[in-house]
Amino acid sequence: QVQLEESGPGLVKPSETLSLTCSVSGGSVSSGTYCWSWIRQSPGKGLEWIGFSYYSGGTNYNPSLMSRVTISVDTSKNRFSLKLTSVTAADTAVYYCAREGGHRYGLDVWGQGTTVTVSS
Amino acid sequence: IQLTQSPSSLSASVGDRVTITCRASQGISISLTWYQQKPGKAPKLLIYGASTLESGVPPRFSGSGSGTDFTLTIAGLQPEDFATYYCQQLESYPRTFGQGTKLEIK
């Protein structure tokens, strides 16, 4: 079965760029039917959808983050990535990568999550 | 699209039947999913398409609704069901989640 695993720095300085990678195993990121997604959860808070990318490169982002976020898919390494620029303490959260099967199917596979703290 | 879950928290006992409601600010057909999240863990998909049970999810979980009003029902609570539940709409962008319902043991 498909498994996802996030990786990246757990500590990022304010104003710098947060970069995370989600490695896909047990399946191919090149499947045309899935949206490779990022979701975050601030401490003690609910879930916030960041956005997704298709393997073809098409993307959709949350307008609240659109000016700072880039999600991309690397088919050669079977993984996808998140970049969030100009971070502040408000970006401190657990970041999850997930697979969305489309508007009828939801986020059916999730990574375990990785904690990112923004602090100097 | 805003999703409003009620209640925000709920106390119940093992064996109880509980219902959680999710209301959308505009119609979303059946493009609604439910997730269960336990502390320190990623959310787990329970129901998609408003009422279809994800593979491997116990049949005591059920979902219903369409348009703007949806419910998640757990019939016969088990100890492992005490968690936080979220709804999510996938009808339009940005995808949005409800604020969550924390189900606690009475």
Short mmCIF file of C-alpha atoms in Angstrom, two decimals:
data_model
loop_
_atom_site.label_atom_id
_atom_site.label_comp_id
_atom_site.label_asym_id
_atom_site.label_seq_id
_atom_site.Cartn_x
_atom_site.Cartn_y
_atom_site.Cartn_z
CA GLN A 1 0.00 0.00 0.00
CA VAL A 2 1.06 3.58 -0.57
CA GLN A 3 2.97 5.21 2.26
CA LEU A 4 4.08 8.81 2.66
CA GLU A 5 6.91 10.17 4.78
CA GLU A 6 7.77 13.81 5.43
CA SER A 7 11.30 15.03 5.92
CA GLY A 8 12.98 18.37 6.43
CA PRO A 9 14.33 20.76 9.06
CA GLY A 10 12.45 20.93 12.32
CA LEU A 11 13.60 24.47 13.02
CA VAL A 12 13.46 27.42 10.64
CA LYS A 13 14.43 31.02 11.37
CA PRO A 14 11.94 33.84 10.87
CA SER A 15 11.96 35.32 7.35
CA GLU A 16 13.63 32.19 5.92
CA THR A 17 12.14 29.48 3.71
CA LEU A 18 10.55 26.32 5.05
CA SER A 19 11.30 23.34 2.80
CA LEU A 20 9.78 19.90 3.28
CA THR A 21 9.78 16.76 1.17
CA CYS A 22 7.28 13.92 1.09
CA SER A 23 8.63 10.59 -0.14
CA VAL A 24 6.15 8.21 -1.71
CA SER A 25 6.58 4.45 -1.41
CA GLY A 26 4.39 1.57 -2.55
CA GLY A 27 3.02 3.61 -5.43
CA SER A 28 3.88 6.20 -8.04
CA VAL A 29 3.60 9.94 -7.72
CA SER A 30 3.07 9.93 -11.49
CA SER A 31 -0.46 8.62 -11.19
CA GLY A 32 -2.64 11.11 -12.97
CA THR A 33 -5.60 10.64 -10.69
CA TYR A 34 -4.17 11.99 -7.45
CA CYS A 35 -3.53 15.42 -5.94
CA TRP A 36 -0.37 15.46 -3.84
CA SER A 37 -1.29 17.65 -0.90
CA TRP A 38 0.06 19.47 2.12
CA ILE A 39 -1.95 20.23 5.26
CA ARG A 40 -0.78 21.81 8.48
CA GLN A 41 -1.98 21.96 12.07
CA SER A 42 -0.85 24.69 14.42
CA PRO A 43 -0.35 23.70 18.07
CA GLY A 44 -3.68 22.89 19.64
CA LYS A 45 -5.56 24.02 16.54
CA GLY A 46 -7.46 22.53 13.66
CA LEU A 47 -6.40 21.51 10.18
CA GLU A 48 -5.45 23.98 7.45
CA TRP A 49 -5.25 22.96 3.80
CA ILE A 50 -2.13 24.42 2.16
CA GLY A 51 -2.56 23.15 -1.38
CA PHE A 52 -1.67 20.41 -3.83
CA SER A 53 0.09 19.59 -7.07
CA TYR A 54 -0.71 17.10 -9.78
CA TYR A 55 2.24 15.14 -11.13
CA SER A 56 1.83 17.12 -14.34
CA GLY A 57 2.62 20.32 -12.47
CA GLY A 58 -0.82 21.83 -12.12
CA THR A 59 -1.30 23.32 -8.67
CA ASN A 60 -3.93 24.78 -6.40
CA TYR A 61 -3.09 26.78 -3.28
CA ASN A 62 -4.90 28.26 -0.32
CA PRO A 63 -5.30 31.98 -1.09
CA SER A 64 -4.17 32.79 2.45
CA LEU A 65 -0.73 31.35 1.62
CA MET A 66 -0.61 31.64 -2.15
CA SER A 67 1.97 34.44 -2.27
CA ARG A 68 4.44 32.36 -0.25
CA VAL A 69 3.87 28.72 -1.16
CA THR A 70 5.13 26.41 -3.88
CA ILE A 71 4.28 22.71 -4.16
CA SER A 72 6.08 20.63 -6.75
CA VAL A 73 6.33 16.99 -7.79
CA ASP A 74 9.60 15.22 -8.64
CA THR A 75 8.66 12.15 -10.64
CA SER A 76 12.29 11.01 -10.97
CA LYS A 77 12.56 10.66 -7.19
CA ASN A 78 8.91 9.74 -6.57
CA ARG A 79 8.37 12.54 -4.11
CA PHE A 80 6.79 15.95 -3.77
CA SER A 81 7.81 19.07 -1.92
CA LEU A 82 6.58 22.14 -0.09
CA LYS A 83 8.32 25.50 0.04
CA LEU A 84 6.97 28.31 2.19
CA THR A 85 8.85 31.59 2.09
CA SER A 86 9.16 34.43 4.60
CA VAL A 87 8.04 32.34 7.53
CA THR A 88 6.95 33.76 10.87
CA ALA A 89 6.06 32.22 14.21
CA ALA A 90 2.52 31.79 12.88
CA ASP A 91 3.86 29.13 10.50
CA THR A 92 4.90 26.91 13.42
CA ALA A 93 2.88 23.73 12.97
CA VAL A 94 2.82 20.04 12.29
CA TYR A 95 3.00 19.65 8.51
CA TYR A 96 1.36 16.65 6.88
CA CYS A 97 1.67 15.44 3.34
CA ALA A 98 -1.29 13.51 1.99
CA ARG A 99 -2.82 12.05 -1.15
CA GLU A 100 -6.18 13.32 -2.33
CA GLY A 101 -8.17 11.13 -4.64
CA GLY A 102 -10.32 13.96 -5.96
CA HIS A 103 -13.41 15.79 -4.80
CA ARG A 104 -15.38 12.66 -4.08
CA TYR A 105 -12.65 10.66 -2.33
CA GLY A 106 -10.78 12.87 0.11
CA LEU A 107 -7.36 12.51 1.68
CA ASP A 108 -6.96 8.76 1.90
CA VAL A 109 -3.23 8.43 2.66
CA TRP A 110 -1.32 10.63 5.11
CA GLY A 111 2.24 10.94 6.27
CA GLN A 112 2.91 10.79 9.99
CA GLY A 113 3.53 14.54 10.12
CA THR A 114 6.60 16.58 10.89
CA THR A 115 6.86 19.41 13.39
CA VAL A 116 8.31 22.67 12.15
CA THR A 117 9.11 25.43 14.61
CA VAL A 118 9.85 28.95 13.44
CA SER A 119 12.19 30.59 15.90
CA SER A 120 15.47 32.46 15.96
CA ILE B 1 -16.79 27.59 1.97
CA GLN B 2 -17.02 27.57 5.75
CA LEU B 3 -17.78 24.38 7.62
CA THR B 4 -19.27 24.57 11.11
CA GLN B 5 -19.21 21.47 13.26
CA SER B 6 -21.37 20.94 16.30
CA PRO B 7 -20.86 20.29 19.04
CA SER B 8 -17.24 21.41 19.52
CA SER B 9 -16.88 18.82 22.27
CA LEU B 10 -18.93 15.90 23.43
CA SER B 11 -18.79 13.57 26.42
CA ALA B 12 -20.16 10.08 25.98
CA SER B 13 -19.87 6.57 27.38
CA VAL B 14 -18.80 3.31 25.80
CA GLY B 15 -21.79 1.85 24.00
CA ASP B 16 -23.48 5.19 23.37
CA ARG B 17 -24.68 6.39 19.98
CA VAL B 18 -23.36 9.83 19.08
CA THR B 19 -23.98 12.20 16.21
CA ILE B 20 -21.75 15.02 15.00
CA THR B 21 -23.07 17.64 12.61
CA CYS B 22 -21.23 19.56 9.90
CA ARG B 23 -22.94 22.48 8.17
CA ALA B 24 -21.55 24.11 5.02
CA SER B 25 -22.00 27.80 4.26
CA GLN B 26 -23.13 26.87 0.75
CA GLY B 27 -24.12 23.72 -1.06
CA ILE B 28 -21.38 21.16 -1.62
CA SER B 29 -23.40 18.26 -3.05
CA ILE B 30 -21.86 15.16 -1.42
CA SER B 31 -18.25 16.33 -1.58
CA LEU B 32 -17.69 15.89 2.13
CA THR B 33 -15.33 13.66 4.05
CA TRP B 34 -14.91 12.80 7.72
CA TYR B 35 -11.62 12.16 9.51
CA GLN B 36 -10.67 10.84 12.93
CA GLN B 37 -7.56 12.17 14.64
CA LYS B 38 -5.97 10.82 17.80
CA PRO B 39 -3.37 12.80 19.77
CA GLY B 40 0.01 12.90 18.07
CA LYS B 41 -1.27 11.06 15.01
CA ALA B 42 -2.25 12.02 11.48
CA PRO B 43 -5.94 12.19 10.64
CA LYS B 44 -7.50 9.03 9.29
CA LEU B 45 -10.13 9.00 6.56
CA LEU B 46 -13.40 7.49 7.78
CA ILE B 47 -16.03 8.47 5.23
CA TYR B 48 -15.94 10.02 1.76
CA GLY B 49 -18.64 11.17 -0.58
CA ALA B 50 -20.65 12.04 2.52
CA SER B 51 -21.72 8.46 3.19
CA THR B 52 -19.25 5.92 1.79
CA LEU B 53 -17.24 4.08 4.39
CA GLU B 54 -13.51 3.93 3.73
CA SER B 55 -12.14 0.40 3.48
CA GLY B 56 -11.32 -1.05 6.87
CA VAL B 57 -13.42 1.39 8.87
CA PRO B 58 -15.86 -0.37 11.25
CA PRO B 59 -19.52 -0.28 10.19
CA ARG B 60 -20.51 1.42 13.45
CA PHE B 61 -19.44 4.62 11.67
CA SER B 62 -21.91 6.09 9.21
CA GLY B 63 -22.35 9.36 7.38
CA SER B 64 -25.27 11.05 5.74
CA GLY B 65 -26.34 14.30 4.16
CA SER B 66 -26.03 16.36 1.02
CA GLY B 67 -26.05 20.01 0.10
CA THR B 68 -25.29 21.91 3.30
CA ASP B 69 -26.10 19.56 6.18
CA PHE B 70 -24.16 16.43 7.06
CA THR B 71 -23.89 14.06 9.98
CA LEU B 72 -21.41 11.51 11.28
CA THR B 73 -22.91 8.89 13.55
CA ILE B 74 -21.07 6.38 15.68
CA ALA B 75 -23.36 3.60 16.87
CA GLY B 76 -22.04 1.81 19.92
CA LEU B 77 -18.97 3.78 20.96
CA GLN B 78 -15.81 1.79 21.56
CA PRO B 79 -12.86 2.93 23.71
CA GLU B 80 -10.75 3.51 20.60
CA ASP B 81 -13.32 5.95 19.17
CA PHE B 82 -12.50 8.71 21.64
CA ALA B 83 -10.71 11.20 19.42
CA THR B 84 -11.25 14.42 17.51
CA TYR B 85 -13.36 14.33 14.36
CA TYR B 86 -13.11 16.72 11.41
CA CYS B 87 -15.22 17.22 8.34
CA GLN B 88 -13.73 18.55 5.09
CA GLN B 89 -15.34 19.83 1.92
CA LEU B 90 -13.83 19.05 -1.47
CA GLU B 91 -16.42 20.75 -3.64
CA SER B 92 -14.37 23.89 -4.21
CA TYR B 93 -11.08 25.61 -3.52
CA PRO B 94 -9.65 26.20 -1.07
CA ARG B 95 -10.45 22.91 0.55
CA THR B 96 -11.66 23.66 4.06
CA PHE B 97 -12.07 21.73 7.29
CA GLY B 98 -14.50 22.09 10.13
CA GLN B 99 -13.07 23.21 13.44
CA GLY B 100 -13.25 19.73 14.91
CA THR B 101 -15.33 17.89 17.49
CA LYS B 102 -13.52 16.40 20.45
CA LEU B 103 -15.20 13.23 21.69
CA GLU B 104 -14.31 12.49 25.28
CA ILE B 105 -15.11 9.70 27.69
CA LYS B 106 -17.81 10.54 30.22
#
